[in-house]
Coordinates of C-alpha atoms in Angstrom, one line a residue:
Chain V
M1 CA -24.1 -3.4 30.9
S2 CA -24.5 -6.2 33.4
G3 CA -21.0 -7.6 33.4
S4 CA -20.1 -11.3 33.5
R5 CA -20.4 -13.6 36.4
S6 CA -17.2 -15.2 37.7
P7 CA -17.0 -18.7 36.1
H8 CA -15.7 -21.8 37.8
L9 CA -12.2 -22.3 36.3
E10 CA -10.9 -25.8 35.8
L11 CA -7.6 -26.9 34.2
R12 CA -7.3 -30.6 33.5
Q13 CA -3.9 -32.1 32.7
V14 CA -2.9 -28.9 30.9
E15 CA 0.4 -28.8 29.1
R16 CA 2.0 -26.1 27.1
F17 CA 5.1 -26.8 25.1
Y18 CA 6.8 -24.3 22.9
H19 CA 8.6 -25.6 19.8
A20 CA 7.1 -29.0 20.5
G21 CA 9.1 -31.9 19.0
R22 CA 12.2 -29.9 18.3
P23 CA 15.5 -29.9 20.1
E24 CA 14.8 -26.5 21.5
E25 CA 11.4 -27.6 23.0
V26 CA 10.3 -25.7 26.1
R27 CA 7.9 -27.4 28.5
A28 CA 6.3 -24.3 30.1
L29 CA 3.3 -26.2 31.7
R30 CA 3.3 -29.8 32.6
G31 CA 0.2 -31.7 33.7
I32 CA -1.5 -28.8 35.5
D33 CA -4.7 -29.7 37.3
L34 CA -6.5 -26.8 39.0
D35 CA -9.9 -25.8 40.2
I36 CA -10.6 -22.2 41.0
P37 CA -14.1 -21.5 42.3
P38 CA -15.8 -18.2 41.5
G39 CA -14.6 -15.1 43.4
E40 CA -11.4 -16.7 44.7
F41 CA -8.3 -14.6 45.2
V42 CA -5.3 -16.8 44.1
S43 CA -1.7 -15.9 44.1
V44 CA 0.8 -17.8 41.9
E45 CA 4.4 -17.7 43.0
G46 CA 7.6 -19.1 41.7
P47 CA 10.9 -18.3 40.2
S48 CA 11.4 -16.8 36.8
G49 CA 10.6 -19.2 34.0
C50 CA 8.6 -21.6 36.1
G51 CA 5.4 -21.1 34.0
K52 CA 3.5 -18.5 36.0
T53 CA 2.8 -16.2 33.1
T54 CA 2.0 -19.1 30.8
L55 CA -0.5 -20.4 33.3
L56 CA -2.1 -17.0 33.4
N57 CA -2.2 -16.8 29.6
V58 CA -3.8 -20.2 29.3
V59 CA -6.4 -19.4 31.9
G60 CA -7.1 -16.0 30.3
L61 CA -7.4 -17.5 26.8
L62 CA -4.4 -15.6 25.4
D63 CA -2.7 -18.9 24.7
S64 CA -4.0 -22.4 23.9
P65 CA -2.7 -25.5 25.8
T66 CA -0.7 -28.0 23.8
A67 CA -2.7 -30.7 25.6
G68 CA -5.3 -31.0 28.3
E69 CA -8.4 -28.9 28.8
V70 CA -9.4 -25.5 30.1
R71 CA -13.0 -25.2 31.3
W72 CA -15.1 -22.3 32.3
D73 CA -18.1 -23.5 34.3
G74 CA -17.5 -26.9 32.9
R75 CA -17.4 -25.8 29.3
P76 CA -14.2 -26.5 27.4
V77 CA -12.8 -23.2 26.2
G78 CA -9.1 -23.7 25.6
Q79 CA -9.4 -24.9 22.0
R80 CA -12.0 -22.5 20.7
T81 CA -11.4 -20.3 17.7
D82 CA -9.4 -17.1 18.0
R83 CA -12.5 -15.2 17.4
E84 CA -14.5 -16.9 20.1
R85 CA -11.7 -16.7 22.6
A86 CA -11.2 -12.9 21.8
R87 CA -14.9 -12.4 22.5
M88 CA -14.7 -14.3 25.8
R89 CA -11.6 -12.3 26.8
L90 CA -13.4 -9.1 25.9
Q91 CA -16.4 -9.9 28.0
G92 CA -15.1 -12.0 30.8
V93 CA -11.4 -11.3 31.5
G94 CA -9.7 -8.2 32.8
F95 CA -5.9 -8.1 32.3
I96 CA -3.5 -6.1 34.5
F97 CA 0.1 -6.4 33.2
Q98 CA 3.4 -5.6 34.8
R99 CA 4.2 -3.1 32.1
F100 CA 0.7 -1.6 32.1
Y101 CA 0.4 -1.9 28.3
L102 CA -1.7 1.2 27.8
L103 CA -2.0 2.2 24.2
P104 CA 0.3 5.2 23.9
T105 CA -1.7 7.1 21.3
L106 CA -4.9 7.1 23.4
T107 CA -5.7 9.2 26.5
A108 CA -6.4 7.6 29.9
R109 CA -10.1 7.9 29.2
E110 CA -9.8 6.5 25.7
N111 CA -7.8 3.5 27.0
V112 CA -10.5 2.8 29.5
E113 CA -13.2 3.2 26.9
L114 CA -11.5 0.9 24.4
P115 CA -12.8 -2.5 25.6
M116 CA -16.3 -1.0 25.8
R117 CA -16.1 0.4 22.3
A118 CA -15.2 -3.1 21.1
L119 CA -18.4 -4.3 22.7
S120 CA -20.4 -1.5 21.0
V121 CA -21.4 0.1 24.3
P122 CA -23.1 3.4 23.4
R123 CA -20.9 6.4 23.5
A124 CA -22.7 8.1 26.4
E125 CA -22.8 5.0 28.5
R126 CA -19.1 4.2 28.0
S127 CA -18.1 7.8 28.6
R128 CA -20.1 7.8 31.9
R129 CA -18.6 4.5 32.9
A130 CA -15.0 5.5 32.0
A131 CA -15.5 8.6 34.1
E132 CA -16.8 6.4 37.0
L133 CA -13.9 4.0 36.7
L134 CA -11.3 6.7 36.6
D135 CA -12.9 8.3 39.6
E136 CA -12.8 5.0 41.4
V137 CA -9.0 4.7 40.8
G138 CA -8.5 8.4 41.7
L139 CA -7.6 9.7 38.3
S140 CA -10.6 11.9 37.3
S141 CA -8.3 14.8 36.9
R142 CA -5.9 12.9 34.6
A143 CA -8.5 11.5 32.2
D144 CA -7.2 13.4 29.2
A145 CA -3.6 12.7 29.8
F146 CA -1.7 10.4 27.5
P147 CA 0.3 7.5 29.1
H148 CA 3.6 9.2 28.7
Q149 CA 2.2 12.1 30.8
L150 CA 1.4 9.7 33.7
S151 CA 3.5 8.3 36.4
G152 CA 4.0 4.6 36.7
G153 CA 1.5 4.4 39.5
E154 CA -1.0 6.4 37.6
E155 CA -0.5 4.2 34.5
Q156 CA -1.2 1.1 36.5
R157 CA -4.3 2.6 38.0
V158 CA -5.5 3.4 34.4
A159 CA -4.7 -0.2 33.5
V160 CA -6.9 -1.4 36.5
A161 CA -9.7 0.8 35.3
R162 CA -9.4 -0.6 31.8
A163 CA -9.4 -4.1 33.1
L164 CA -12.7 -3.4 34.9
A165 CA -14.3 -1.7 31.9
N166 CA -16.5 -4.5 30.8
R167 CA -17.1 -5.8 34.4
P168 CA -15.2 -9.0 33.9
G169 CA -15.7 -12.0 36.2
I170 CA -12.0 -12.9 36.1
L171 CA -9.1 -10.5 36.8
L172 CA -5.7 -11.7 35.8
A173 CA -2.8 -9.7 37.2
D174 CA 0.8 -10.5 36.0
E175 CA 3.3 -8.9 38.4
P176 CA 1.1 -5.8 38.7
T177 CA 3.6 -4.1 41.0
G178 CA 6.7 -5.2 39.3
E179 CA 7.5 -1.7 37.9
L180 CA 6.2 0.4 40.8
D181 CA 7.9 1.7 43.9
S182 CA 6.8 0.3 47.2
A183 CA 4.3 3.1 48.0
N184 CA 2.7 2.9 44.6
A185 CA 2.8 -0.9 44.7
E186 CA 0.9 -0.9 48.0
A187 CA -1.7 1.5 46.6
A188 CA -2.1 -0.5 43.4
L189 CA -2.6 -3.8 45.3
D190 CA -5.1 -2.1 47.7
L191 CA -7.0 -0.9 44.6
I192 CA -6.9 -4.3 42.8
E193 CA -8.0 -6.1 46.0
R194 CA -10.8 -3.6 46.6
V195 CA -12.2 -3.8 43.2
R196 CA -12.1 -7.6 43.2
R197 CA -13.9 -7.7 46.5
D198 CA -16.5 -5.1 45.4
R199 CA -17.3 -7.1 42.2
D200 CA -16.8 -10.6 43.7
A201 CA -14.5 -11.3 40.8
T202 CA -12.0 -14.1 40.6
L203 CA -8.4 -12.7 40.9
I204 CA -5.3 -14.6 39.9
L205 CA -2.3 -12.7 40.8
V206 CA 1.1 -13.8 39.6
T207 CA 4.1 -12.5 41.6
H208 CA 7.5 -13.5 42.8
N209 CA 7.1 -11.2 45.9
P210 CA 5.9 -13.2 49.0
D211 CA 4.5 -10.0 50.6
V212 CA 2.3 -9.4 47.6
A213 CA 1.3 -13.1 47.5
R214 CA 0.3 -12.9 51.2
R215 CA -2.7 -10.8 50.3
A216 CA -4.4 -13.8 48.6
R217 CA -6.5 -16.5 50.3
R218 CA -5.1 -19.2 48.2
H219 CA -1.4 -19.6 47.3
L220 CA -0.1 -21.6 44.4
A221 CA 3.6 -22.3 44.0
M222 CA 5.1 -23.3 40.7
R223 CA 8.3 -24.9 39.8
D224 CA 9.4 -26.3 36.4
G225 CA 6.0 -25.9 34.9
R226 CA 4.2 -27.8 37.7
I227 CA 2.2 -26.7 40.7
S228 CA 4.4 -27.6 43.5
A229 CA 2.2 -26.3 46.3
D230 CA -1.5 -25.3 46.7
Q231 CA -2.4 -23.8 50.0
R232 CA -5.7 -22.2 51.1
E233 CA -6.0 -20.0 54.1
A234 CA -8.7 -20.8 56.6
Chain U
M1 CA 14.9 5.3 27.1
K2 CA 12.0 3.1 25.9
R3 CA 9.9 6.1 25.3
S4 CA 12.6 7.9 23.3
R5 CA 13.1 4.8 21.2
R6 CA 9.4 4.6 20.7
G7 CA 9.3 8.3 19.7
A8 CA 12.0 7.7 17.2
A9 CA 10.1 4.7 15.8
L10 CA 7.0 6.8 15.5
R11 CA 8.9 9.6 13.8
H12 CA 10.3 7.0 11.4
V13 CA 6.9 5.6 10.6
R14 CA 5.6 9.2 10.0
L15 CA 8.5 9.9 7.7
Q16 CA 7.7 6.7 5.8
Q17 CA 4.1 7.8 5.6
V18 CA 5.0 11.2 4.3
L19 CA 7.3 9.6 1.7
A20 CA 4.4 7.2 0.7
I21 CA 2.1 10.2 0.3
A22 CA 4.7 12.0 -1.8
A23 CA 5.2 8.9 -4.0
I24 CA 1.5 8.4 -4.5
A25 CA 1.0 12.2 -5.1
T26 CA 3.7 12.1 -7.8
A27 CA 2.1 9.1 -9.4
V28 CA -1.3 10.7 -9.4
A29 CA -0.1 14.2 -10.6
L30 CA 1.4 12.6 -13.7
P31 CA -1.9 11.3 -15.1
V32 CA -3.7 14.5 -13.9
V33 CA -1.4 16.6 -16.1
L34 CA -1.4 14.2 -19.0
L35 CA -5.1 13.6 -19.0
S36 CA -6.1 17.2 -18.5
V37 CA -3.7 18.7 -21.1
G38 CA -4.1 15.8 -23.6
G39 CA -7.8 15.8 -23.1
G40 CA -8.0 19.6 -23.4
V41 CA -6.0 19.7 -26.6
S42 CA -8.1 16.9 -28.1
A43 CA -11.3 18.6 -27.0
H44 CA -10.0 21.8 -28.6
E45 CA -9.2 20.0 -31.9
L46 CA -12.5 18.2 -31.8
S47 CA -14.3 21.6 -31.3
N48 CA -12.4 23.0 -34.2
L49 CA -13.6 20.1 -36.3
Q50 CA -17.1 20.3 -35.1
N51 CA -17.2 24.1 -35.6
A52 CA -15.6 24.1 -39.1
G53 CA -17.7 25.5 -41.8
Y54 CA -17.1 22.4 -44.0
Q55 CA -18.0 18.9 -43.4
I56 CA -16.1 16.9 -46.1
V57 CA -12.5 17.2 -47.2
L58 CA -10.7 15.8 -50.2
S59 CA -7.0 15.1 -49.9
A60 CA -4.4 13.4 -51.9
A61 CA -1.1 11.7 -51.2
G62 CA 2.0 14.0 -51.3
D63 CA 2.2 17.8 -51.7
H64 CA -0.2 19.5 -54.0
G65 CA -1.7 16.2 -55.0
I66 CA -5.2 17.4 -56.0
L67 CA -5.2 18.1 -59.7
A68 CA -7.7 20.1 -61.8
A69 CA -8.9 21.9 -58.7
H70 CA -11.1 24.4 -60.6
N71 CA -12.8 21.8 -62.6
L72 CA -13.3 19.6 -59.5
T73 CA -14.8 22.6 -57.7
H74 CA -17.4 23.1 -60.5
R75 CA -18.3 19.4 -60.6
L76 CA -18.8 19.2 -56.9
L77 CA -20.8 22.4 -56.8
A78 CA -23.2 20.8 -59.2
L79 CA -24.0 18.0 -56.7
A80 CA -27.2 18.4 -54.7
S81 CA -26.8 19.6 -51.1
V82 CA -23.3 20.9 -51.7
A83 CA -23.2 24.6 -50.7
A84 CA -19.6 25.5 -51.2
V85 CA -16.4 23.9 -52.4
S86 CA -13.1 25.5 -51.5
P87 CA -9.8 24.2 -52.9
V88 CA -6.8 25.3 -50.9
L89 CA -3.2 25.4 -52.0
S90 CA -0.5 26.0 -49.4
V91 CA 2.9 27.1 -50.5
S92 CA 5.8 28.6 -48.6
L93 CA 7.0 31.9 -50.2
D94 CA 9.3 34.7 -49.5
A95 CA 7.7 38.1 -49.1
Y96 CA 9.5 41.4 -49.8
G97 CA 7.8 44.4 -48.3
N98 CA 9.5 47.6 -47.4
S99 CA 12.7 45.8 -46.7
S100 CA 15.0 44.0 -49.0
T101 CA 15.2 41.1 -46.6
P102 CA 12.6 38.5 -47.3
T103 CA 10.1 37.3 -44.7
P104 CA 9.0 33.6 -45.0
V105 CA 5.3 33.4 -45.3
L106 CA 2.7 30.6 -45.7
A107 CA 0.7 31.6 -48.8
E108 CA -2.7 30.1 -49.2
G109 CA -4.4 30.1 -52.6
V110 CA -8.2 30.1 -52.5
I111 CA -11.2 30.8 -54.6
P112 CA -12.4 33.9 -52.9
G113 CA -16.1 33.4 -53.2
E114 CA -15.9 29.8 -51.9
F115 CA -13.4 30.2 -49.2
L116 CA -15.5 32.2 -46.7
A117 CA -18.4 29.8 -47.1
T118 CA -16.3 26.9 -45.8
L119 CA -15.2 28.7 -42.6
G120 CA -16.7 28.2 -39.2
P121 CA -18.3 31.2 -37.4
A122 CA -15.2 31.9 -35.3
E123 CA -12.8 31.8 -38.3
A124 CA -15.1 33.7 -40.6
G125 CA -15.1 36.6 -38.3
L126 CA -11.4 37.0 -38.8
F127 CA -11.7 37.8 -42.5
P128 CA -13.2 40.8 -44.3
S129 CA -16.4 39.8 -46.1
P130 CA -16.5 39.6 -49.1
L131 CA -12.8 38.8 -49.5
P132 CA -11.2 41.7 -51.3
L133 CA -9.3 39.4 -53.7
G134 CA -11.0 40.4 -56.9
D135 CA -12.8 37.8 -59.0
P136 CA -14.9 35.7 -56.5
S137 CA -14.8 32.6 -58.7
D138 CA -11.2 33.0 -59.8
S139 CA -12.3 32.0 -63.3
I140 CA -11.1 35.1 -65.2
H141 CA -7.4 34.5 -64.7
F142 CA -7.8 30.7 -64.8
E143 CA -9.6 31.0 -68.2
N144 CA -10.5 27.4 -68.5
G145 CA -7.1 26.2 -67.6
S146 CA -5.1 28.4 -70.0
Y147 CA -4.2 30.9 -67.3
T148 CA -4.4 33.6 -70.0
G149 CA -6.8 35.9 -68.3
P150 CA -5.6 39.0 -66.4
A151 CA -4.1 38.1 -63.0
I152 CA -5.7 39.8 -60.0
D153 CA -2.5 39.9 -57.9
D154 CA -4.3 41.0 -54.8
V155 CA -3.2 39.8 -51.4
L156 CA -4.6 39.7 -47.9
V157 CA -2.0 39.6 -45.2
S158 CA -2.4 38.4 -41.6
S159 CA -2.4 41.1 -38.9
P160 CA 0.8 39.8 -37.2
F161 CA 2.6 39.9 -40.6
A162 CA 1.3 43.3 -41.4
Q163 CA 2.4 44.7 -38.0
A164 CA 5.8 43.0 -38.2
N165 CA 6.5 44.3 -41.7
R166 CA 4.7 47.6 -41.5
V167 CA 2.4 46.6 -44.4
A168 CA -1.0 48.1 -44.7
A169 CA -3.8 48.1 -47.3
G170 CA -2.7 49.9 -50.4
A171 CA 0.9 48.9 -50.1
S172 CA 2.6 46.4 -52.4
L173 CA 4.2 43.2 -51.5
V174 CA 6.5 41.1 -53.7
L175 CA 5.9 37.3 -53.3
S176 CA 8.6 35.1 -54.6
P177 CA 8.8 31.3 -54.7
A178 CA 12.6 31.5 -54.0
A179 CA 14.8 33.8 -52.0
N180 CA 15.2 36.1 -55.0
R181 CA 13.1 39.2 -55.4
S182 CA 13.5 39.3 -59.1
L183 CA 11.6 35.9 -59.4
G184 CA 8.7 37.4 -57.5
V185 CA 5.4 39.0 -58.5
R186 CA 4.2 42.3 -57.1
F187 CA 0.9 42.0 -55.3
N188 CA -1.4 44.7 -54.0
V189 CA -2.3 44.5 -50.3
T190 CA -6.0 44.9 -50.1
G191 CA -6.5 44.2 -46.4
T192 CA -5.6 42.1 -43.4
F193 CA -7.1 39.2 -41.6
G194 CA -6.9 38.2 -38.0
V195 CA -5.5 35.0 -36.6
P196 CA -7.0 32.9 -33.9
P197 CA -5.6 33.7 -30.4
T198 CA -4.0 30.2 -30.1
A199 CA -0.9 28.8 -31.7
L200 CA -2.8 25.6 -32.0
G201 CA -5.3 27.2 -34.4
P202 CA -5.5 26.3 -38.0
T203 CA -4.1 29.6 -39.3
G204 CA -0.4 30.5 -39.1
A205 CA 0.5 33.8 -37.7
F206 CA 2.6 34.8 -40.7
A207 CA 0.3 34.0 -43.6
V208 CA -1.0 35.6 -46.7
L209 CA -4.1 34.8 -48.8
V210 CA -4.1 35.1 -52.6
P211 CA -6.4 33.9 -55.4
L212 CA -5.7 30.3 -56.2
S213 CA -4.8 30.7 -59.8
D214 CA -2.3 33.5 -58.9
L215 CA -0.5 31.2 -56.4
Q216 CA -0.6 28.3 -58.9
V217 CA 1.2 30.4 -61.5
L218 CA 3.6 31.9 -59.1
S219 CA 4.6 28.5 -57.7
G220 CA 4.6 26.6 -60.9
L221 CA 1.6 24.5 -60.0
A222 CA -0.6 25.9 -62.8
T223 CA 0.7 23.8 -65.6
G224 CA 3.2 21.0 -66.0
S225 CA 4.9 19.0 -68.7
H226 CA 1.7 17.1 -69.2
G227 CA -0.5 20.1 -69.5
V228 CA -2.7 21.8 -66.9
T229 CA -1.9 20.9 -63.4
D230 CA -4.3 23.3 -61.5
A231 CA -3.0 21.8 -58.2
A232 CA -4.3 22.1 -54.7
D233 CA -3.6 20.4 -51.4
S234 CA -7.1 19.8 -50.3
V235 CA -10.7 20.6 -51.1
E236 CA -13.1 21.5 -48.4
V237 CA -16.8 20.9 -49.1
A238 CA -19.6 22.5 -47.2
V239 CA -23.0 21.0 -47.4
S240 CA -26.3 22.8 -47.1
G241 CA -29.2 22.9 -44.7
S242 CA -30.2 19.9 -42.6
V243 CA -27.6 17.6 -44.2
T244 CA -24.9 19.2 -41.9
T245 CA -26.6 17.5 -38.9
N246 CA -27.7 14.3 -40.6
P247 CA -24.9 11.8 -40.5
T248 CA -26.6 9.4 -42.9
A249 CA -27.2 12.1 -45.6
L250 CA -23.6 13.4 -45.0
E251 CA -22.2 9.9 -45.5
S252 CA -24.3 9.6 -48.7
I253 CA -22.7 12.7 -50.1
R254 CA -19.3 11.6 -49.1
N255 CA -19.9 8.3 -50.9
E256 CA -21.0 10.1 -54.0
I257 CA -17.9 12.3 -54.0
Q258 CA -15.7 9.3 -53.3
S259 CA -17.2 7.5 -56.3
L260 CA -16.5 10.5 -58.5
Y261 CA -12.9 10.7 -57.2
P262 CA -11.9 7.2 -56.1
F263 CA -8.2 8.2 -56.2
Y264 CA -8.6 10.9 -53.5
G265 CA -9.2 10.5 -49.9
V266 CA -12.7 11.7 -49.1
T267 CA -13.3 12.1 -45.4
S268 CA -16.1 13.6 -43.4
L269 CA -15.2 15.6 -40.4
E270 CA -17.4 13.3 -38.5
Q271 CA -15.0 10.5 -39.3
E272 CA -12.1 12.7 -38.5
A273 CA -13.7 13.5 -35.2
Q274 CA -14.2 9.8 -34.5
Q275 CA -10.6 9.1 -35.5
L276 CA -9.4 11.9 -33.2
Q277 CA -11.5 10.5 -30.4
S278 CA -10.1 7.0 -30.9
A279 CA -6.6 8.4 -31.0
S280 CA -7.4 10.3 -27.9
S281 CA -8.7 7.2 -26.1
V282 CA -5.6 5.3 -27.1
L283 CA -3.4 8.2 -25.7
T284 CA -5.5 8.2 -22.5
G285 CA -4.9 4.5 -22.1
F286 CA -1.2 5.0 -22.8
Y287 CA -1.1 7.8 -20.2
L288 CA -2.9 5.7 -17.7
A289 CA -0.6 2.7 -18.3
L290 CA 2.4 5.0 -18.0
S291 CA 1.0 6.4 -14.8
S292 CA 0.2 3.0 -13.4
V293 CA 3.9 2.2 -13.2
G294 CA 4.4 5.2 -10.9
L295 CA 1.2 4.3 -9.0
A296 CA 2.4 0.7 -8.6
V297 CA 5.7 2.0 -7.1
G298 CA 3.8 4.3 -4.8
L299 CA 1.4 1.6 -3.6
L300 CA 4.2 -0.9 -3.2
F301 CA 5.9 1.7 -1.0
L302 CA 2.6 2.1 0.9
A303 CA 2.4 -1.7 1.4
L304 CA 6.0 -1.6 2.7
V305 CA 5.2 1.2 5.1
Q306 CA 2.1 -0.6 6.3
V307 CA 4.0 -3.8 7.0
R308 CA 6.8 -1.9 8.7
R309 CA 4.1 -0.2 10.8
V310 CA 2.8 -3.5 11.9
E311 CA 6.3 -4.4 12.9
S312 CA 6.8 -1.2 14.9
D313 CA 3.2 -1.4 16.3
R314 CA 3.5 -5.1 17.2
R315 CA 3.0 -4.4 20.9
S316 CA 0.0 -2.2 20.4
I317 CA -1.5 -4.8 18.2
G318 CA -0.8 -7.5 20.8
I319 CA -2.4 -5.3 23.5
R320 CA -5.5 -4.8 21.4
R321 CA -5.8 -8.5 20.6
A322 CA -5.1 -9.4 24.3
L323 CA -8.0 -7.2 25.4
G324 CA -10.2 -9.1 22.9
L325 CA -10.7 -6.5 20.3
P326 CA -12.0 -8.2 17.1
A327 CA -9.7 -8.9 14.3
T328 CA -11.9 -6.8 12.0
W329 CA -11.1 -3.8 14.2
I330 CA -7.4 -4.3 13.8
A331 CA -7.8 -5.0 10.0
G332 CA -10.1 -2.0 9.7
G333 CA -7.7 0.3 11.5
L334 CA -4.8 -0.7 9.2
M335 CA -7.0 -0.4 6.1
A336 CA -8.2 3.0 7.3
D337 CA -4.6 4.1 7.8
G338 CA -3.8 3.0 4.3
L339 CA -6.8 4.8 3.0
V340 CA -5.8 8.0 4.8
V341 CA -2.3 7.9 3.3
A342 CA -3.5 6.9 -0.1
G343 CA -6.3 9.5 0.0
A344 CA -3.9 12.2 1.1
G345 CA -1.5 11.2 -1.7
A346 CA -4.2 11.1 -4.3
L347 CA -5.6 14.5 -3.2
A348 CA -2.1 16.0 -3.1
G349 CA -1.5 14.5 -6.6
V350 CA -4.7 16.1 -8.0
V351 CA -3.9 19.5 -6.4
G352 CA -0.3 19.2 -7.5
G353 CA -1.2 18.2 -11.0
Y354 CA -3.6 21.2 -11.2
L355 CA -1.0 23.6 -9.9
L356 CA 1.6 22.1 -12.3
V357 CA -0.7 22.7 -15.3
E358 CA -1.4 26.3 -14.0
G359 CA 2.3 26.8 -13.7
L360 CA 2.9 25.5 -17.2
A361 CA 0.2 27.8 -18.5
K362 CA 2.1 30.8 -17.0
W363 CA 5.8 30.1 -17.0
S364 CA 6.7 27.7 -19.8
S365 CA 7.5 27.9 -23.5
A366 CA 4.7 29.4 -25.8
A367 CA 3.6 26.1 -27.3
V368 CA 3.4 24.4 -23.8
Q369 CA 1.6 27.4 -22.4
E370 CA -1.0 27.2 -25.2
A371 CA -1.5 23.5 -24.6
A372 CA -1.6 24.0 -20.8
R373 CA -4.2 26.7 -21.2
L374 CA -6.5 24.3 -23.0
A375 CA -6.3 21.8 -20.2
V376 CA -9.6 20.4 -19.0
F377 CA -10.0 19.0 -15.5
V378 CA -12.9 16.6 -15.7
P379 CA -14.3 16.0 -12.1
V380 CA -15.5 12.5 -13.0
T381 CA -12.1 11.4 -14.3
L382 CA -10.3 12.9 -11.3
S383 CA -12.8 11.3 -8.9
L384 CA -12.3 7.9 -10.6
L385 CA -8.5 8.3 -10.4
V386 CA -8.8 9.0 -6.6
L387 CA -11.2 6.1 -6.2
A388 CA -8.8 3.8 -8.0
V389 CA -6.0 4.8 -5.8
L390 CA -8.1 4.2 -2.7
A391 CA -9.2 0.8 -4.0
L392 CA -5.6 -0.1 -4.7
S393 CA -4.6 1.1 -1.2
V394 CA -6.9 -1.5 0.2
L395 CA -5.0 -4.2 -1.7
A396 CA -1.7 -2.6 -0.6
S397 CA -2.8 -3.0 3.1
V398 CA -3.7 -6.7 2.7
A399 CA -0.2 -7.9 3.5
A400 CA 0.0 -5.7 6.6
V401 CA -3.4 -6.9 7.8
R402 CA -2.3 -10.5 7.4
A403 CA 0.9 -9.8 9.3
A404 CA -1.1 -8.0 12.1
L405 CA -3.5 -10.9 12.5
R406 CA -0.6 -13.3 12.7
V407 CA 1.0 -11.5 15.6
E408 CA 1.3 -13.9 18.5
I409 CA -0.2 -12.1 21.5
T410 CA 2.0 -13.7 24.0
E411 CA 5.1 -12.9 21.9
A412 CA 4.0 -9.3 21.3
L413 CA 3.5 -8.8 25.1
R414 CA 6.8 -10.3 26.1

């Protein structure tokens, strides 16, 4: 399993409206233009409801823009079929959610193996790789535990291992420390940063916490569905 | 809090699944019982027909509708390939043995020499051979329709009757057409005969066998206002040799007899067997139609459970889809769940139906016990039933699959 190379991400005049044309219309993203080169670590900050998660969903192909274009390495991907986008997510994107979203009926090992099973990775290979990943996140001894038997910090580490299962080029983390205490939050961020660096993956990290955002090299600020600031550190 | 709510939801889903399994099991058990018992009884009757010692039967409308039975017997015996012709007259009588209280019996009047030749091997073994009923041709007493010859007045009694009334060979038995001993005739008991071990057999437990002419005279069916009646209820005809297994030749003889007696029904047992099989098929269809109602309810319940499950598993489905798992995986998972529930229900239904039939064979009324003991469990039929349930469960899962594939990922993860 070679893994996917980080693509160059481009958003051109991307808009995402919910209930478009109705009185209750919500304009979650408005005219977003964004370029993210491969391997960049980007933080997205902003108040609740400013469109951070929607931006992440559109970049990660969980959602389609109402207008505009999303490109990976110059190829438009935003309007592809559900099936194609699912395949691209499976191979190219690793998601780390605030609430971890591990499958409760699967063990830690099975959760990590799941994306590989969907890619038909041979059993021995995925078993070996899941063991490696769980070892990397320090959970070798908890491989057979179910999510409800894990602490929040452990659950998030399993979620990180699962996100890395298919060696994605893009890591999308939505408030990954939102449900963790400060010690676990620090550890989780260290882990995410390390695995990003080791794999040279693009990492987009959504947070409302300035201390977390400071770890990134590029900082986006959002307000009312628009990017209000875009700063790169030297 | 979230976990306990999730635990409660999972328990709720499991309860629904158990109920769906129970509903399907009930719906499957019904046809298992009906088909196995109905099929068993039909097969038994069919076997009786196929193992009978006669192949053609003459019958008439109403009671004792065959007239001139002795003459008819002689005419049929003269036909080529006819080996034996046995007219049978059945009349309910009162029997007075050692007690002054009458015992109702079914008396069968037969021509002794012909009767045994029309019995199948199993039945023939129940009777002494030759039948100790005097004149084998019953012609002496009949005396060409004048009934002026000496009556034989011998009787064979069934073993249960003999035991119940403490009657043995050598005793006498008064048989009367009414509950009045003085109207009866004294018969000599010359022996006993066995009855088949099943209540569904052709011979009644309390029966007596007497010469045909004796019974005709006793019951007033020998002569009437228009002269000789010589009545019988049916006439059984046994053919000889290879004709028994040659449907064309058998049909030819049947046609010949029918042309001689166009006013009687002349049926071959082959035809009766076909009619029985047709009736059996109709009943099977009816049982299946009846069961399909229960099955439809069970599968609707399964469909509901599956849709409810999608609702309660919305987040899990959203997670799987977010990770990029193919839609076929999610659909396949739901279908597999449906198949497991339906399969468990179907197997439970088959086992439950089997146990129910076994229970009926042990602990129900005598007639139901007999029927249940005849039950036949045909593996092919049971397998088809299970396969049909599995196929229908796939249909029942379609709505759930559609609902699962329409789950908005971003909504499910909110």
